[in-house]
Coordinates of C-alpha atoms and ligand atoms in Angstrom, one line a residue:
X662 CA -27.8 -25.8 -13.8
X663 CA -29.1 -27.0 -10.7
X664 CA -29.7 -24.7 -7.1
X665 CA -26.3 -26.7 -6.0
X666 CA -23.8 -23.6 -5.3
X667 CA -20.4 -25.9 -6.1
X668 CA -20.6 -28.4 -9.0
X669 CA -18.6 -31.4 -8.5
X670 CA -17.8 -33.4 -11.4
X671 CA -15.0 -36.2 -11.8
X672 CA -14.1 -37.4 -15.7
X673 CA -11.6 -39.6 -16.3
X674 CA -9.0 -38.3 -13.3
X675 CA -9.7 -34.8 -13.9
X676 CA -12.4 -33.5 -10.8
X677 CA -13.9 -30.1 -11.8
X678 CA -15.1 -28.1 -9.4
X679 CA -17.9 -25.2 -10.5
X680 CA -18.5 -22.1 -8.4
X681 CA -22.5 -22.3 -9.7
X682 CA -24.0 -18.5 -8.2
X683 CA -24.1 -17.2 -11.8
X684 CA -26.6 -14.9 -10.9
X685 CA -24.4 -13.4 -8.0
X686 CA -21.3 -13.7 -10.5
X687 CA -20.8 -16.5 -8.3
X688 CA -20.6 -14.3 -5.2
X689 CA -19.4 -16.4 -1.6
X690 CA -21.5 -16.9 0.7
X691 CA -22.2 -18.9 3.3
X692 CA -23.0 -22.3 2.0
X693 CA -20.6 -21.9 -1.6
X694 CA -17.4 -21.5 1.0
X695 CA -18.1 -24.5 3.2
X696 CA -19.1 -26.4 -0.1
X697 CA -15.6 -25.7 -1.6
X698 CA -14.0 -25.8 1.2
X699 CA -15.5 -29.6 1.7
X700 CA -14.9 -30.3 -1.9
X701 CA -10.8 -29.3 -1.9
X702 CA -10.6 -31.6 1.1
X703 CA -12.6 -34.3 -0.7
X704 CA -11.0 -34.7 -3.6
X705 CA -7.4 -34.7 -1.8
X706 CA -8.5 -37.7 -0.5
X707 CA -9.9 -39.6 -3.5
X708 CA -7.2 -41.5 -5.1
X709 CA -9.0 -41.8 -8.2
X710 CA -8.6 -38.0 -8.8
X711 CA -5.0 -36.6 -10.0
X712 CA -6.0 -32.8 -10.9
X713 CA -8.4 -30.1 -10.1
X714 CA -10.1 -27.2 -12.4
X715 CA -11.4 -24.6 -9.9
X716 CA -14.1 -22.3 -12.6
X717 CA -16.9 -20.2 -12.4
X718 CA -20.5 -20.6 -14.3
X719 CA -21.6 -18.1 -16.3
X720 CA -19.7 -14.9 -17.2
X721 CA -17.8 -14.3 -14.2
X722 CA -14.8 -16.6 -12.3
X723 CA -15.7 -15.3 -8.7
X724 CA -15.8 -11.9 -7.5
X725 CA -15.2 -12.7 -3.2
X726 CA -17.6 -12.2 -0.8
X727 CA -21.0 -11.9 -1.3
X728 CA -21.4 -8.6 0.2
X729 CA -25.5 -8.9 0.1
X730 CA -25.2 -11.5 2.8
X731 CA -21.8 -9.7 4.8
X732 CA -23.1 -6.1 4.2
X733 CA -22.6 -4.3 7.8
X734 CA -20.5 -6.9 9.0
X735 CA -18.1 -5.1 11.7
X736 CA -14.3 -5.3 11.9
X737 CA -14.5 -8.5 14.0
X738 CA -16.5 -10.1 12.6
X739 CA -14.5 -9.7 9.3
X740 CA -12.0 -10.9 10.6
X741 CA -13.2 -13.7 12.4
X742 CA -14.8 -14.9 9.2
X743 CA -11.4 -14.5 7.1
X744 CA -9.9 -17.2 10.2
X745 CA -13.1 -19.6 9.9
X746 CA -13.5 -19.8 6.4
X747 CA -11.4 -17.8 4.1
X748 CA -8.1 -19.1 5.1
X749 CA -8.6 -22.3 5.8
X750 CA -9.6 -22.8 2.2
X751 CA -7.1 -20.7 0.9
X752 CA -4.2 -23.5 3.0
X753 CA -6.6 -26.3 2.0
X754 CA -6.1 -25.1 -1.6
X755 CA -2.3 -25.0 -1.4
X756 CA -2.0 -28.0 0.6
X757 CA -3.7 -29.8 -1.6
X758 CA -1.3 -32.4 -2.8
X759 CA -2.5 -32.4 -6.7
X760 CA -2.3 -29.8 -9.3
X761 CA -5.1 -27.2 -9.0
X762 CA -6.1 -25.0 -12.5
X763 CA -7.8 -22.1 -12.3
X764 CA -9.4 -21.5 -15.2
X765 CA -10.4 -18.2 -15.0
X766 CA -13.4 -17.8 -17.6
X767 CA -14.2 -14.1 -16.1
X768 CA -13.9 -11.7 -13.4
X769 CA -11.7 -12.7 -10.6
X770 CA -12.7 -9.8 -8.1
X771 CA -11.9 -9.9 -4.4
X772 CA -11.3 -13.3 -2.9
X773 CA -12.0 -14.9 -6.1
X774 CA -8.9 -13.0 -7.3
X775 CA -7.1 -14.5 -4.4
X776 CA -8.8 -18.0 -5.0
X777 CA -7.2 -18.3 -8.5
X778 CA -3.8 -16.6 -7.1
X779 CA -3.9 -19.6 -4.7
X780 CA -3.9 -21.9 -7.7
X781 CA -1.2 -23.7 -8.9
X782 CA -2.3 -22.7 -12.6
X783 CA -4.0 -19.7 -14.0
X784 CA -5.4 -20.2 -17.7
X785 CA -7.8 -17.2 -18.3
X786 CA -9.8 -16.1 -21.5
X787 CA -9.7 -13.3 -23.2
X788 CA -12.2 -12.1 -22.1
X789 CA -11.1 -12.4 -18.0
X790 CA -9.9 -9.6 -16.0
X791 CA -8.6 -9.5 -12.1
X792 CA -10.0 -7.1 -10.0
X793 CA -8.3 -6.6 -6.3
X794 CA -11.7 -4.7 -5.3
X795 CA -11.0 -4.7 -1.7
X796 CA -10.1 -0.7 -1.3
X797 CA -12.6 0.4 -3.2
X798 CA -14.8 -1.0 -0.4
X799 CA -12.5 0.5 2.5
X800 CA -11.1 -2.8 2.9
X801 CA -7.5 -4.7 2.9
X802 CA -6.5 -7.6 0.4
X803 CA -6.7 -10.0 2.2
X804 CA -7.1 -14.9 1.7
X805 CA -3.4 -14.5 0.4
X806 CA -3.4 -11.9 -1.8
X807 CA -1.0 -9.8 -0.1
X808 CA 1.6 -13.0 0.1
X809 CA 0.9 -14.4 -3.5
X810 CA 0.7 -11.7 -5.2
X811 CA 4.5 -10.4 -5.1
X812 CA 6.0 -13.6 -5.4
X813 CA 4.2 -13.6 -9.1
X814 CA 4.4 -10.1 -10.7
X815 CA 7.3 -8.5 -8.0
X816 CA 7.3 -6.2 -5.0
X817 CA 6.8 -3.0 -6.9
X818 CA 3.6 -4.6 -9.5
X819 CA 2.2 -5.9 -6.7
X820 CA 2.3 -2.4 -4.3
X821 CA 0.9 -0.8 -7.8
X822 CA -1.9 -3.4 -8.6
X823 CA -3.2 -3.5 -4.7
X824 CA -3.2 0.1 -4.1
X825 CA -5.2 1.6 -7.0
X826 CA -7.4 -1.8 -7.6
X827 CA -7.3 -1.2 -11.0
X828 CA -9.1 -3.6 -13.2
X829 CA -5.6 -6.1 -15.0
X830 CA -7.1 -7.3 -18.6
X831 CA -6.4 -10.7 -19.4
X832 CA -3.7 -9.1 -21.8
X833 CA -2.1 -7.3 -18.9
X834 CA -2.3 -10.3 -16.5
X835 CA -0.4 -12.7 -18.8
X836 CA 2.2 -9.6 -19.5
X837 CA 2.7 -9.6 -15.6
X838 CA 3.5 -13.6 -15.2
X839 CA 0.0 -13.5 -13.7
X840 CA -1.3 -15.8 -15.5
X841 CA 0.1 -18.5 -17.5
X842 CA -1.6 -18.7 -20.9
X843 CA -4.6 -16.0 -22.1
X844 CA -6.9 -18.3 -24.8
X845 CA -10.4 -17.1 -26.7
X846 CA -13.3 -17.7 -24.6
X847 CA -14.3 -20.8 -26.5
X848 CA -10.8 -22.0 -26.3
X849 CA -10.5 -22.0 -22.3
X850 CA -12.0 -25.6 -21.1
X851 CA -9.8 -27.6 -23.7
X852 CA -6.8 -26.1 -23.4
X853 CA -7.5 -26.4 -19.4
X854 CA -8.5 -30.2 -20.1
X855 CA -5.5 -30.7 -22.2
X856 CA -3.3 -29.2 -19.2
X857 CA -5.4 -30.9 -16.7
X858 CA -5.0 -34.2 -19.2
X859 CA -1.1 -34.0 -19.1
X860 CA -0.7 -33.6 -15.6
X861 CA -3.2 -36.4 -14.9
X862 CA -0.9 -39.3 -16.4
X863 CA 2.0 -37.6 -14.7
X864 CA 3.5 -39.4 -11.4
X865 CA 1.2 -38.4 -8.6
X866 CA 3.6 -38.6 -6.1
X867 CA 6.2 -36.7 -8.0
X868 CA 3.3 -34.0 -8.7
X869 CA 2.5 -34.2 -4.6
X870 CA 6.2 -34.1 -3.5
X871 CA 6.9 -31.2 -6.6
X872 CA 4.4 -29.1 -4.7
X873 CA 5.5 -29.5 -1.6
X874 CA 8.8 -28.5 -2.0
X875 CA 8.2 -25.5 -4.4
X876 CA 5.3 -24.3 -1.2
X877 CA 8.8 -24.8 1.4
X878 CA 10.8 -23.1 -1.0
X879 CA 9.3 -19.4 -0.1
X880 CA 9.7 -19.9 3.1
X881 CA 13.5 -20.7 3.5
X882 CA 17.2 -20.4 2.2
X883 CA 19.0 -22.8 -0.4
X884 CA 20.5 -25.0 2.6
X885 CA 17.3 -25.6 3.5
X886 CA 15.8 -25.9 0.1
X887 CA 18.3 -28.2 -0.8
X888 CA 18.2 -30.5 2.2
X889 CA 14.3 -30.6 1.9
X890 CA 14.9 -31.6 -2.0
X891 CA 17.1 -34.4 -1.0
X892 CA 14.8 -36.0 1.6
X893 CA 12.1 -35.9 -0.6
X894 CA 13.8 -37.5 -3.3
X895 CA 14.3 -40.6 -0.5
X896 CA 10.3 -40.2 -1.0
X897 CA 10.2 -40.2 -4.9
X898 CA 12.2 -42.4 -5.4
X899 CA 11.0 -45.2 -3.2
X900 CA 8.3 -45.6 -5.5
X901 CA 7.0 -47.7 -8.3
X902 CA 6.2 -45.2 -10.2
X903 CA 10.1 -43.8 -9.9
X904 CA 10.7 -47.9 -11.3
X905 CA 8.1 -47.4 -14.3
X906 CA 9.5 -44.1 -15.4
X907 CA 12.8 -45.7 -15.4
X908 CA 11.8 -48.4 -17.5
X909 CA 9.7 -46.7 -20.2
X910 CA 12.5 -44.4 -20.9
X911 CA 14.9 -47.5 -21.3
X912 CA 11.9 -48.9 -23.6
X913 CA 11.6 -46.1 -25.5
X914 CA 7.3 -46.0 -24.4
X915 CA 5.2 -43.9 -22.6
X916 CA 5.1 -44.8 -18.3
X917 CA 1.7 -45.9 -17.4
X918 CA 1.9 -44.0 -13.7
X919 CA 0.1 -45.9 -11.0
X920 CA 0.2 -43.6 -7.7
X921 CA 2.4 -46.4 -6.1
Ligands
T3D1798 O1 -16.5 -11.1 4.8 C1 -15.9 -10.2 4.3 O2 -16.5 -9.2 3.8 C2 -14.4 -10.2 4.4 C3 -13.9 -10.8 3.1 C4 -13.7 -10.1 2.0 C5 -13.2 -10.7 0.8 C6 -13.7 -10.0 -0.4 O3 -13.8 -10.7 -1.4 S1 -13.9 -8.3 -0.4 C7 -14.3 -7.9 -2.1 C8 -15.7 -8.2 -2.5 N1 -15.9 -8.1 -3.9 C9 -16.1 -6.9 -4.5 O4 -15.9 -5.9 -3.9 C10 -16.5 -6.9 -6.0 C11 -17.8 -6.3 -6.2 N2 -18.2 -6.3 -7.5 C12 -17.8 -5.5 -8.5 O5 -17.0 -4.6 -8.2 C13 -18.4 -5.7 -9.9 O6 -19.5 -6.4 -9.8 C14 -17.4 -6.3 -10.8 C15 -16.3 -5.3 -11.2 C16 -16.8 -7.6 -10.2 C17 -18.1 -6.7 -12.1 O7 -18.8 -5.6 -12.6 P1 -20.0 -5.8 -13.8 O8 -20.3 -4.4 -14.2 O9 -19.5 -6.8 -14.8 O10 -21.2 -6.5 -13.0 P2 -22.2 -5.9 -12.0 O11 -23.4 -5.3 -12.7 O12 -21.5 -5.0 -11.0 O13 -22.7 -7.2 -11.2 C18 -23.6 -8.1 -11.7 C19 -24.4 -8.7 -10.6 O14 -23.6 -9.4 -9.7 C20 -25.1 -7.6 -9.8 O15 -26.4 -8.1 -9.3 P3 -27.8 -7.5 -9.9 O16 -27.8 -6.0 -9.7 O17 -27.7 -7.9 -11.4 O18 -28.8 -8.3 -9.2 C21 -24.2 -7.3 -8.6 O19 -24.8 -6.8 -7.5 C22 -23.8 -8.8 -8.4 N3 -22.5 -8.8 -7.6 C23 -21.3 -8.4 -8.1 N4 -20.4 -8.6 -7.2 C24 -21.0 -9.0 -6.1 C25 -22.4 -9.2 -6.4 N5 -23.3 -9.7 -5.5 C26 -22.8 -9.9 -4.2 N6 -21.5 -9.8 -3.9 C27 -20.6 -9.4 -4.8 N7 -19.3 -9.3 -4.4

């Protein structure tokens, strides 16, 4: 390990990003949110990366703020630090136009629960467990959890989970639909590199376009839904990888995607 707080790595397609405060149960602070927060913009832009694995080091995922460095923090300045840094990573995360795996090796307390929420993929271990700590500290969910968290488990799991904090077992989370596959420990980073393998030779575009339309879809009716569908088809299907698809299935042989 190095004194880095994010490690960045990029294999074959695949970048993944490390949250590296093991000590801390890689606790935010300061300099790990504007690392990640640099790093999710970063490798939006780099062309030669088609997914992202979000994970912690050591035993935990993240467990949110690092409430050594925010202890005594007032109201505002809560809040102003949720505007300045917690939610412009939490849009850069869903805005980014690949797929994003969480692969949750431990904990997810706090905003490192919302963090993997925010993903587009949750693969945990066994040995993982959610914990929406925030009441227990006289504070409100808050980096999305409030709006992700019923659109995956329901209304009425969702009042239940954020009002007592309880602790959700990996078990329990993939029971809820809150995650989407629960694997032993020493299992998680191949089946996540498999996933993240998978998605990687898939049509980038498509992948980008796919994402945007499933984000507009919470937001408005089936008119809507279906008009935005339809102009992003005119997108998808402008491009050569639409033309390559189309031929390897006539060929009967896999499509070598391009990003064009
Ligand atoms: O800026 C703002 O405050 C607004 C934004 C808020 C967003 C949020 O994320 S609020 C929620 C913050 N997170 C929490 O409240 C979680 C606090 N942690 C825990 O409840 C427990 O640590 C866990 C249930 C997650 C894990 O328990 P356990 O028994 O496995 O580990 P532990 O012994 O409690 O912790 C191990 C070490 O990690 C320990 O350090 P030490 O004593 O060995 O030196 C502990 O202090 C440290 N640690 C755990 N959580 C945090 C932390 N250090 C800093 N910040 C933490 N959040």
């Amino acid at each position: 390990m190095t004194g880095e707080p994010l490690l960045v790595e990029v294999d074959g397609g695949v970048a993944t990003l490390t949250l590296n405060r093991p000590d801390a149960l890689n606790a935010l602070d300061a300099a790990l949110k504007v690392a990640l927060l640099d790093a999710v913009r970063r490798v939006g832009r780099d062309n030669a990366v088609r997914v992202v694995v979000l994970t912690g080091a050591g035993r935990a995922f993240c467990v949110g703020q690092d409430l050594r460095e925010s202890s005594g923090d007032d109201g505002a300045s809560l809040a102003v630090e949720l505007r300045e840094q917690y939610n412009p990573l939490i849009l850069a995360i869903r805005r980014l136009e690949k797929p994003i795996i969480a692969a949750v090796n431990g904990v997810a307390a706090g905003a490192g629960m919302s963090l993997a929420v925010a993903c587009d993929f949750r693969l945990a271990s066994e040995d993982a467990s959610f914990v929406p700590a925030f009441g227990r500290i006289g504070l409100v969910p808050d980096s999305g959890l409030t709006w992700f968290l019923p659109r995956l488990v329901g209304p009425a799991r969702a009042a239940e989970l954020l009002l007592t904090g309880d602790p959700i077992a990996a078990p329990d989370a993939r029971r809820l639909g809150l995650v989407n596959a629960v694997v032993a420990a020493v299992d998680l980073a191949p089946e996540v590199r498999a996933l993240a393998d998978r998605l990687a030779a898939a049509a980038p575009r498509a992948l980008a376009l796919t994402k945007r339309a499933l984000n507009r879809s919470l937001e408005v009716g089936l008119e809507e839904a279906l008009a935005y569908e339809a102009s992003l088809q005119g997108i998808a299907g402008a491009t050569a990888d639409h033309v390559e698809g189309v031929a390897a299935f006539r060929e009967k042989r896999p499509p070598r995607f391009t990003g064009e």
